[in-house]
């Protein structure tokens, strides 16, 4: 059997650097040579309720907003009220929203109309 020199690339529009590192470690474990590139890499400052958040610099406002997002989020997505993996992301694309973003931005359960679907 002839060996092929295939180059595999995975490109993401945006994503968290910590997730990229986890995927890269897994790829090494699996002996897969895949290059990952994130066009808009996110760090802790992209998490809405992180102390390093660029959205809420005031800790009181951040805490109050987290309570509101959590209280509504728990009704929308019981196991991930602040987004899958507790990512607390606020990423929204024109036609969709990733599930690691806050559920108040994308979930349409319990008669909730998510932000990106409002017109």
PDB file of C-alpha atoms in Angstrom:
ATOM      1  CA  UNK A   1       0.000   0.000   0.000  1.00  0.00           C
ATOM      2  CA  UNK A   2       1.335   3.384  -0.977  1.00  0.00           C
ATOM      3  CA  UNK A   3       1.719   5.977   1.772  1.00  0.00           C
ATOM      4  CA  UNK A   4       0.043   9.284   1.067  1.00  0.00           C
ATOM      5  CA  UNK A   5       1.377  12.575   2.305  1.00  0.00           C
ATOM      6  CA  UNK A   6      -1.917  14.103   3.285  1.00  0.00           C
ATOM      7  CA  UNK A   7      -2.022  17.369   5.146  1.00  0.00           C
ATOM      8  CA  UNK A   8      -5.111  17.877   7.252  1.00  0.00           C
ATOM      9  CA  UNK A   9      -6.149  21.281   8.529  1.00  0.00           C
ATOM     10  CA  UNK A  10      -9.002  22.225  10.828  1.00  0.00           C
ATOM     11  CA  UNK A  11     -10.058  25.853  10.602  1.00  0.00           C
ATOM     12  CA  UNK A  12     -12.464  27.494  13.011  1.00  0.00           C
ATOM     13  CA  UNK A  13     -13.951  30.966  12.716  1.00  0.00           C
ATOM     14  CA  UNK A  14     -13.481  31.469  16.447  1.00  0.00           C
ATOM     15  CA  UNK A  15     -12.831  29.373  19.508  1.00  0.00           C
ATOM     16  CA  UNK A  16     -11.220  29.259  22.905  1.00  0.00           C
ATOM     17  CA  UNK A  17      -7.466  28.695  23.051  1.00  0.00           C
ATOM     18  CA  UNK A  18      -7.887  26.288  25.981  1.00  0.00           C
ATOM     19  CA  UNK A  19     -10.184  24.111  23.844  1.00  0.00           C
ATOM     20  CA  UNK A  20      -7.651  24.176  21.010  1.00  0.00           C
ATOM     21  CA  UNK A  21      -4.971  22.934  23.404  1.00  0.00           C
ATOM     22  CA  UNK A  22      -7.200  20.056  24.563  1.00  0.00           C
ATOM     23  CA  UNK A  23      -7.947  19.031  20.981  1.00  0.00           C
ATOM     24  CA  UNK A  24      -4.259  19.214  20.039  1.00  0.00           C
ATOM     25  CA  UNK A  25      -3.319  16.974  22.997  1.00  0.00           C
ATOM     26  CA  UNK A  26      -5.950  14.435  21.937  1.00  0.00           C
ATOM     27  CA  UNK A  27      -4.711  14.493  18.351  1.00  0.00           C
ATOM     28  CA  UNK A  28      -1.179  13.731  19.578  1.00  0.00           C
ATOM     29  CA  UNK A  29      -2.525  10.814  21.670  1.00  0.00           C
ATOM     30  CA  UNK A  30      -4.264   9.477  18.563  1.00  0.00           C
ATOM     31  CA  UNK A  31      -1.140  10.044  16.426  1.00  0.00           C
ATOM     32  CA  UNK A  32      -3.072  12.252  14.047  1.00  0.00           C
ATOM     33  CA  UNK A  33      -1.210  15.020  12.285  1.00  0.00           C
ATOM     34  CA  UNK A  34      -3.861  17.735  12.082  1.00  0.00           C
ATOM     35  CA  UNK A  35      -3.058  21.426  12.103  1.00  0.00           C
ATOM     36  CA  UNK A  36      -5.607  23.583  13.902  1.00  0.00           C
ATOM     37  CA  UNK A  37      -6.071  27.252  13.169  1.00  0.00           C
ATOM     38  CA  UNK A  38      -8.548  29.541  14.900  1.00  0.00           C
ATOM     39  CA  UNK A  39      -9.150  32.771  12.994  1.00  0.00           C
ATOM     40  CA  UNK A  40     -10.418  34.658  16.056  1.00  0.00           C
ATOM     41  CA  UNK A  41      -8.919  32.967  19.132  1.00  0.00           C
ATOM     42  CA  UNK A  42     -10.725  33.643  22.401  1.00  0.00           C
ATOM     43  CA  UNK A  43      -9.312  33.703  25.910  1.00  0.00           C
ATOM     44  CA  UNK A  44     -10.679  34.167  29.434  1.00  0.00           C
ATOM     45  CA  UNK A  45     -11.631  37.771  28.629  1.00  0.00           C
ATOM     46  CA  UNK A  46     -14.248  36.488  26.144  1.00  0.00           C
ATOM     47  CA  UNK A  47     -16.138  34.677  28.910  1.00  0.00           C
ATOM     48  CA  UNK A  48     -18.995  37.007  29.782  1.00  0.00           C
ATOM     49  CA  UNK A  49     -18.794  36.558  33.567  1.00  0.00           C
ATOM     50  CA  UNK A  50     -15.046  36.045  33.988  1.00  0.00           C
ATOM     51  CA  UNK A  51     -13.121  38.456  36.216  1.00  0.00           C
ATOM     52  CA  UNK A  52     -11.162  39.301  33.045  1.00  0.00           C
ATOM     53  CA  UNK A  53     -14.347  39.882  31.028  1.00  0.00           C
ATOM     54  CA  UNK A  54     -14.190  42.672  28.468  1.00  0.00           C
ATOM     55  CA  UNK A  55     -17.999  42.846  28.548  1.00  0.00           C
ATOM     56  CA  UNK A  56     -18.421  43.562  32.275  1.00  0.00           C
ATOM     57  CA  UNK A  57     -15.478  45.321  33.885  1.00  0.00           C
ATOM     58  CA  UNK A  58     -17.539  46.245  36.963  1.00  0.00           C
ATOM     59  CA  UNK A  59     -17.724  43.238  39.293  1.00  0.00           C
ATOM     60  CA  UNK A  60     -21.141  44.225  40.734  1.00  0.00           C
ATOM     61  CA  UNK A  61     -22.715  44.568  37.298  1.00  0.00           C
ATOM     62  CA  UNK A  62     -21.048  41.331  36.196  1.00  0.00           C
ATOM     63  CA  UNK A  63     -22.439  39.505  39.243  1.00  0.00           C
ATOM     64  CA  UNK A  64     -25.952  40.845  38.729  1.00  0.00           C
ATOM     65  CA  UNK A  65     -25.889  39.973  35.026  1.00  0.00           C
ATOM     66  CA  UNK A  66     -24.628  36.469  35.814  1.00  0.00           C
ATOM     67  CA  UNK A  67     -27.569  35.898  38.179  1.00  0.00           C
ATOM     68  CA  UNK A  68     -30.052  37.021  35.500  1.00  0.00           C
ATOM     69  CA  UNK A  69     -28.392  34.902  32.791  1.00  0.00           C
ATOM     70  CA  UNK A  70     -28.227  31.882  35.105  1.00  0.00           C
ATOM     71  CA  UNK A  71     -31.844  32.166  36.290  1.00  0.00           C
ATOM     72  CA  UNK A  72     -33.136  32.323  32.715  1.00  0.00           C
ATOM     73  CA  UNK A  73     -30.513  29.884  31.418  1.00  0.00           C
ATOM     74  CA  UNK A  74     -31.459  27.150  33.906  1.00  0.00           C
ATOM     75  CA  UNK A  75     -35.026  27.274  32.568  1.00  0.00           C
ATOM     76  CA  UNK A  76     -33.760  26.977  28.989  1.00  0.00           C
ATOM     77  CA  UNK A  77     -30.922  24.451  29.291  1.00  0.00           C
ATOM     78  CA  UNK A  78     -30.981  22.799  32.686  1.00  0.00           C
ATOM     79  CA  UNK A  79     -27.516  21.190  32.539  1.00  0.00           C
ATOM     80  CA  UNK A  80     -25.711  24.119  30.880  1.00  0.00           C
ATOM     81  CA  UNK A  81     -27.358  27.392  31.953  1.00  0.00           C
ATOM     82  CA  UNK A  82     -24.262  29.431  31.032  1.00  0.00           C
ATOM     83  CA  UNK A  83     -23.499  27.579  27.803  1.00  0.00           C
ATOM     84  CA  UNK A  84     -22.090  24.148  27.075  1.00  0.00           C
ATOM     85  CA  UNK A  85     -19.025  23.523  29.216  1.00  0.00           C
ATOM     86  CA  UNK A  86     -19.775  26.707  31.165  1.00  0.00           C
ATOM     87  CA  UNK A  87     -18.074  28.644  28.342  1.00  0.00           C
ATOM     88  CA  UNK A  88     -20.131  31.794  29.004  1.00  0.00           C
ATOM     89  CA  UNK A  89     -19.602  32.807  25.403  1.00  0.00           C
ATOM     90  CA  UNK A  90     -21.468  35.571  23.615  1.00  0.00           C
ATOM     91  CA  UNK A  91     -20.623  34.469  20.081  1.00  0.00           C
ATOM     92  CA  UNK A  92     -23.461  34.939  17.596  1.00  0.00           C
ATOM     93  CA  UNK A  93     -23.323  34.308  13.849  1.00  0.00           C
ATOM     94  CA  UNK A  94     -25.842  35.770  11.372  1.00  0.00           C
ATOM     95  CA  UNK A  95     -27.928  32.585  11.136  1.00  0.00           C
ATOM     96  CA  UNK A  96     -27.025  30.603  14.236  1.00  0.00           C
ATOM     97  CA  UNK A  97     -25.407  30.646  17.626  1.00  0.00           C
ATOM     98  CA  UNK A  98     -23.065  28.009  19.116  1.00  0.00           C
ATOM     99  CA  UNK A  99     -24.376  26.026  22.094  1.00  0.00           C
ATOM    100  CA  UNK A 100     -21.449  27.127  24.247  1.00  0.00           C
ATOM    101  CA  UNK A 101     -22.847  30.669  24.089  1.00  0.00           C
ATOM    102  CA  UNK A 102     -25.286  31.737  26.769  1.00  0.00           C
ATOM    103  CA  UNK A 103     -28.616  29.929  26.237  1.00  0.00           C
ATOM    104  CA  UNK A 104     -30.465  33.240  26.574  1.00  0.00           C
ATOM    105  CA  UNK A 105     -28.874  34.095  23.219  1.00  0.00           C
ATOM    106  CA  UNK A 106     -29.892  30.960  21.310  1.00  0.00           C
ATOM    107  CA  UNK A 107     -32.384  28.643  23.051  1.00  0.00           C
ATOM    108  CA  UNK A 108     -36.004  28.848  22.009  1.00  0.00           C
ATOM    109  CA  UNK A 109     -37.447  26.505  24.641  1.00  0.00           C
ATOM    110  CA  UNK A 110     -40.198  27.536  27.099  1.00  0.00           C
ATOM    111  CA  UNK A 111     -41.481  30.219  24.702  1.00  0.00           C
ATOM    112  CA  UNK A 112     -38.204  32.155  24.964  1.00  0.00           C
ATOM    113  CA  UNK A 113     -37.294  34.118  21.833  1.00  0.00           C
ATOM    114  CA  UNK A 114     -33.497  34.241  21.597  1.00  0.00           C
ATOM    115  CA  UNK A 115     -31.729  37.460  20.732  1.00  0.00           C
ATOM    116  CA  UNK A 116     -30.411  36.353  17.349  1.00  0.00           C
ATOM    117  CA  UNK A 117     -33.945  35.346  16.222  1.00  0.00           C
ATOM    118  CA  UNK A 118     -35.571  38.637  17.230  1.00  0.00           C
ATOM    119  CA  UNK A 119     -36.314  40.965  14.356  1.00  0.00           C
TER     120      UNK A 119
END
